[in-house]
């Protein structure tokens, strides 16, 4: 933990949230990280928590009634930096959910840097969520929009580079989002972190829009591949472009002091087996072997 003041602020905010949302149907906290944080703050433990505090707040927003889950993970130096917040709502389209998330992040960046802010995020969602809820669209119009979208689709493959991927919530999000969006590929946690997603361009863009707004030391699209699809594309046509049959987390003999460095030789062999050996040099500036 960067300093005891950060830990004290984090623990105090979680305790406040527990008092405001006493039911597990409203608030769920990772018990291990919460206990470790409490022991560190109270002085019975002299080392910082081994896992970062994380929790979820379940909200019911009225008029129209929707259920929204706000999941939060504290960076080590929160509240001096913003927390990692993910918003989930089945009643929102992917585009609306992404816009809500971006607008919330902008609001917190402008108004809450340096202060605990989860309650501010909760209140902002209560005040603004209904603006993003899908309104009824006549079926004929919905079909027409779908046809227009399909006719402009492409198949895409994004090669994403991150300075590191350690956080368990981020790793879980990557796996869940890829499944939700019908994307194949892989993610390699550790330092550096690598993510490859492939599928419909719109789905890849949605994945990237969600990923990039999380808190990262550095994240970027290192390379992308796009293949236009004609008006008559099918799932079989999409699958013919795929290098990967599913999406999985790839671990290659982790080593180093924290066990966070992967065996790059095994990574190269993995990419080579998938017909992507040239990507290795794009990431690391050297040829694999």
Coordinates of C-alpha atoms in Angstrom, one line a residue:
X1 CA 0.0 0.0 0.0
X2 CA 1.5 3.3 -1.0
X3 CA 0.6 5.0 2.3
X4 CA -1.5 4.3 5.3
X5 CA -3.8 7.3 4.5
X6 CA -4.8 5.6 1.3
X7 CA -5.6 2.4 3.1
X8 CA -7.6 4.2 5.8
X9 CA -9.7 6.0 3.2
X10 CA -10.4 2.8 1.4
X11 CA -11.4 0.9 4.5
X12 CA -13.6 3.8 5.7
X13 CA -15.4 4.0 2.4
X14 CA -16.1 0.2 2.3
X15 CA -17.4 0.3 5.9
X16 CA -19.7 3.2 5.0
X17 CA -21.0 1.3 2.0
X18 CA -21.6 -1.8 4.2
X19 CA -23.7 0.4 6.5
X20 CA -25.7 1.9 3.7
X21 CA -26.2 -1.3 1.8
X22 CA -26.5 -4.0 4.6
X23 CA -28.0 -6.7 2.3
X24 CA -25.9 -9.0 0.2
X25 CA -28.5 -8.4 -2.5
X26 CA -27.3 -4.8 -2.6
X27 CA -23.6 -5.0 -1.7
X28 CA -21.1 -7.7 -2.0
X29 CA -17.4 -7.3 -1.0
X30 CA -14.5 -9.6 -1.5
X31 CA -14.1 -10.8 2.1
X32 CA -10.4 -11.8 2.0
X33 CA -9.2 -8.4 0.6
X34 CA -11.5 -6.6 3.0
X35 CA -10.2 -8.5 6.0
X36 CA -6.6 -7.9 5.0
X37 CA -7.2 -4.2 4.5
X38 CA -8.9 -3.9 7.9
X39 CA -6.0 -5.7 9.6
X40 CA -3.5 -3.4 7.9
X41 CA -5.4 -0.3 8.8
X42 CA -5.9 -1.4 12.4
X43 CA -2.2 -2.3 12.9
X44 CA -2.6 -6.1 13.4
X45 CA -0.9 -6.7 10.1
X46 CA 2.3 -4.9 9.1
X47 CA 2.2 -5.7 5.4
X48 CA -0.2 -4.3 2.8
X49 CA -3.1 -6.5 1.6
X50 CA -2.0 -9.2 -0.9
X51 CA -5.1 -8.6 -3.0
X52 CA -6.7 -5.3 -4.0
X53 CA -10.1 -4.5 -2.4
X54 CA -13.1 -5.2 -4.7
X55 CA -16.8 -5.1 -4.4
X56 CA -20.1 -4.7 -6.2
X57 CA -23.1 -2.5 -5.6
X58 CA -26.4 -3.6 -7.1
X59 CA -28.8 -0.8 -7.9
X60 CA -32.5 -0.6 -8.9
X61 CA -33.2 2.4 -11.0
X62 CA -36.8 3.5 -11.4
X63 CA -38.8 4.9 -14.3
X64 CA -38.1 2.8 -16.2
X65 CA -37.1 0.1 -13.8
X66 CA -33.7 -1.4 -14.5
X67 CA -31.1 -3.3 -12.5
X68 CA -27.5 -2.0 -12.6
X69 CA -24.4 -3.5 -11.1
X70 CA -21.4 -1.3 -10.3
X71 CA -18.3 -3.4 -9.8
X72 CA -15.3 -1.6 -8.3
X73 CA -11.6 -2.4 -7.6
X74 CA -9.4 -0.1 -5.7
X75 CA -5.9 0.7 -7.2
X76 CA -3.2 0.7 -4.6
X77 CA -3.1 4.5 -4.4
X78 CA -6.8 5.1 -4.5
X79 CA -8.3 7.7 -3.7
X80 CA -5.3 9.7 -5.2
X81 CA -6.3 8.0 -8.5
X82 CA -9.7 6.9 -9.6
X83 CA -11.0 3.4 -8.9
X84 CA -11.5 0.8 -11.6
X85 CA -15.3 0.8 -12.1
X86 CA -17.3 -1.4 -14.4
X87 CA -21.1 -1.0 -15.0
X88 CA -23.4 -3.8 -16.1
X89 CA -27.0 -3.5 -17.1
X90 CA -28.9 -6.2 -19.2
X91 CA -31.5 -3.6 -20.2
X92 CA -29.0 -1.5 -22.1
X93 CA -27.6 -2.1 -25.5
X94 CA -23.8 -2.5 -25.8
X95 CA -23.5 1.0 -27.3
X96 CA -25.6 2.6 -24.5
X97 CA -23.7 0.7 -21.8
X98 CA -20.4 1.8 -23.2
X99 CA -21.6 5.4 -23.4
X100 CA -22.8 5.3 -19.8
X101 CA -19.5 4.0 -18.7
X102 CA -17.5 6.7 -20.6
X103 CA -19.7 9.5 -19.3
X104 CA -19.4 8.2 -15.7
X105 CA -15.6 8.1 -16.1
X106 CA -15.6 11.6 -17.4
X107 CA -17.7 12.8 -14.5
X108 CA -15.5 11.2 -11.9
X109 CA -12.3 12.5 -13.6
X110 CA -13.7 16.0 -13.6
X111 CA -15.2 16.1 -10.1
X112 CA -13.8 13.4 -7.8
X113 CA -10.0 13.0 -8.3
X114 CA -8.3 12.8 -5.0
X115 CA -11.4 12.0 -3.0
X116 CA -13.3 8.8 -2.3
X117 CA -15.9 8.6 -5.0
X118 CA -17.9 5.4 -5.1
X119 CA -21.0 7.0 -3.5
X120 CA -20.7 9.8 -6.1
X121 CA -20.6 7.2 -8.8
X122 CA -23.7 5.5 -7.3
X123 CA -25.6 8.7 -7.2
X124 CA -24.6 9.7 -10.7
X125 CA -25.9 6.4 -12.0
X126 CA -29.2 6.8 -10.1
X127 CA -29.6 10.3 -11.6
X128 CA -28.6 9.5 -15.1
X129 CA -29.1 5.8 -16.0
X130 CA -32.6 6.3 -17.3
X131 CA -31.2 8.5 -20.1
X132 CA -29.4 5.5 -21.5
X133 CA -32.2 2.9 -21.3
X134 CA -33.4 1.5 -24.6
X135 CA -36.7 2.9 -25.8
X136 CA -39.1 0.8 -27.7
X137 CA -38.3 0.5 -31.4
X138 CA -40.9 -0.9 -33.8
X139 CA -39.8 -4.3 -35.1
X140 CA -39.7 -3.3 -38.7
X141 CA -37.4 -0.4 -37.9
X142 CA -35.2 -2.7 -35.8
X143 CA -34.9 -5.2 -38.7
X144 CA -34.1 -2.4 -41.2
X145 CA -31.3 -1.1 -38.9
X146 CA -30.0 -4.6 -38.5
X147 CA -29.8 -5.1 -42.3
X148 CA -28.0 -1.8 -42.8
X149 CA -25.5 -2.7 -40.1
X150 CA -24.8 -6.2 -41.5
X151 CA -24.2 -4.9 -45.0
X152 CA -21.3 -2.7 -43.7
X153 CA -19.7 -5.3 -41.4
X154 CA -16.1 -6.4 -41.5
X155 CA -14.1 -9.1 -39.7
X156 CA -11.5 -7.7 -37.5
X157 CA -8.6 -8.9 -35.4
X158 CA -7.1 -6.6 -32.8
X159 CA -3.7 -7.1 -31.2
X160 CA -3.7 -5.2 -27.9
X161 CA -0.6 -4.4 -25.8
X162 CA -0.7 -3.4 -22.1
X163 CA 2.2 -2.6 -19.9
X164 CA 0.9 -5.3 -17.6
X165 CA -2.2 -7.3 -16.8
X166 CA -2.3 -8.5 -13.1
X167 CA -5.8 -7.5 -11.8
X168 CA -8.1 -10.4 -11.3
X169 CA -11.2 -8.3 -12.1
X170 CA -9.7 -7.1 -15.4
X171 CA -8.7 -10.7 -16.3
X172 CA -12.3 -11.8 -15.6
X173 CA -13.8 -9.0 -17.6
X174 CA -11.6 -9.8 -20.6
X175 CA -12.9 -13.4 -20.5
X176 CA -16.5 -12.5 -19.9
X177 CA -16.6 -9.7 -22.6
X178 CA -15.0 -11.9 -25.2
X179 CA -17.7 -14.6 -24.6
X180 CA -20.5 -12.1 -24.5
X181 CA -19.4 -10.5 -27.8
X182 CA -18.6 -13.9 -29.5
X183 CA -15.0 -13.1 -30.0
X184 CA -12.2 -15.6 -30.2
X185 CA -8.5 -15.1 -29.4
X186 CA -6.5 -15.1 -26.2
X187 CA -5.2 -13.0 -23.4
X188 CA -1.7 -13.4 -21.8
X189 CA -1.6 -11.8 -18.3
X190 CA 1.6 -10.7 -16.6
X191 CA 4.2 -8.1 -17.8
X192 CA 3.7 -7.3 -20.6
X193 CA 0.0 -8.1 -21.1
X194 CA -1.2 -9.2 -24.5
X195 CA -4.8 -9.5 -25.7
X196 CA -6.0 -10.7 -29.2
X197 CA -9.6 -10.5 -30.1
X198 CA -11.2 -11.5 -33.4
X199 CA -14.7 -11.4 -34.8
X200 CA -17.2 -8.9 -36.2
X201 CA -15.7 -5.5 -36.3
X202 CA -18.5 -4.0 -34.3
X203 CA -17.9 -6.5 -31.5
X204 CA -14.2 -5.9 -31.5
X205 CA -14.7 -2.2 -31.3
X206 CA -17.1 -2.7 -28.4
X207 CA -14.6 -4.8 -26.6
X208 CA -11.9 -2.2 -27.1
X209 CA -14.2 0.6 -26.0
X210 CA -14.8 -1.2 -22.7
X211 CA -11.2 -2.2 -22.1
X212 CA -9.5 1.1 -22.7
X213 CA -11.6 3.1 -20.2
X214 CA -10.3 0.9 -17.3
X215 CA -7.3 2.1 -15.4
X216 CA -4.1 1.1 -17.1
X217 CA -0.5 2.2 -16.9
X218 CA -0.4 1.9 -20.6
X219 CA -2.6 0.2 -23.2
X220 CA -2.8 0.4 -26.9
X221 CA -3.8 -1.4 -30.1
X222 CA -0.4 -2.5 -31.5
X223 CA -1.8 -3.9 -34.7
X224 CA -5.2 -4.6 -36.3
X225 CA -6.4 -6.6 -39.3
X226 CA -9.7 -5.9 -41.1
X227 CA -11.4 -8.0 -43.8
X228 CA -14.5 -6.6 -45.5
X229 CA -17.6 -8.9 -45.6
X230 CA -20.2 -8.7 -48.4
X231 CA -23.9 -8.5 -47.8
X232 CA -24.4 -12.2 -47.7
X233 CA -21.9 -13.1 -45.0
X234 CA -22.7 -16.0 -42.7
X235 CA -21.3 -17.5 -39.5
X236 CA -19.4 -20.0 -41.5
X237 CA -17.8 -17.1 -43.5
X238 CA -16.8 -15.4 -40.3
X239 CA -15.3 -18.6 -38.9
X240 CA -13.2 -19.0 -42.0
X241 CA -11.3 -15.9 -41.0
X242 CA -10.6 -17.0 -37.4
X243 CA -7.1 -18.0 -36.3
X244 CA -8.5 -19.1 -32.9
X245 CA -11.5 -21.4 -32.2
X246 CA -12.4 -19.9 -28.9
X247 CA -11.1 -17.3 -26.3
X248 CA -8.8 -18.4 -23.5
X249 CA -6.3 -17.1 -21.1
X250 CA -2.8 -18.2 -22.1
X251 CA -0.2 -19.0 -19.5
X252 CA 3.4 -19.8 -20.6
X253 CA 5.6 -21.0 -17.6
X254 CA 5.5 -17.8 -15.5
X255 CA 8.7 -16.9 -13.8
X256 CA 10.5 -13.9 -12.2
X257 CA 10.3 -12.6 -8.6
X258 CA 6.5 -12.2 -8.8
X259 CA 5.9 -15.0 -11.3
X260 CA 4.6 -12.4 -13.7
X261 CA 6.8 -12.9 -16.7
X262 CA 5.8 -15.4 -19.4
X263 CA 8.2 -17.6 -21.4
X264 CA 8.4 -15.7 -24.7
X265 CA 9.7 -18.7 -26.5
X266 CA 6.5 -20.6 -25.8
X267 CA 4.5 -17.5 -26.7
X268 CA 6.2 -17.4 -30.1
X269 CA 5.6 -21.1 -30.7
X270 CA 1.9 -20.6 -29.8
X271 CA 1.6 -17.7 -32.3
X272 CA 3.5 -19.7 -34.9
X273 CA 1.1 -22.6 -34.5
X274 CA -1.8 -20.2 -35.2
X275 CA -0.1 -18.7 -38.3
X276 CA 0.6 -15.4 -36.5
X277 CA 4.4 -15.6 -36.0
X278 CA 4.9 -12.1 -37.6
X279 CA 3.0 -10.6 -34.7
X280 CA 5.8 -11.5 -32.2
X281 CA 8.2 -9.1 -33.9
X282 CA 5.5 -6.3 -33.9
X283 CA 5.2 -6.7 -30.1
X284 CA 8.8 -7.2 -29.1
X285 CA 10.9 -5.9 -32.0
X286 CA 12.8 -9.1 -32.4
X287 CA 12.2 -12.2 -34.4
X288 CA 11.0 -15.3 -32.5
X289 CA 12.7 -18.6 -32.6

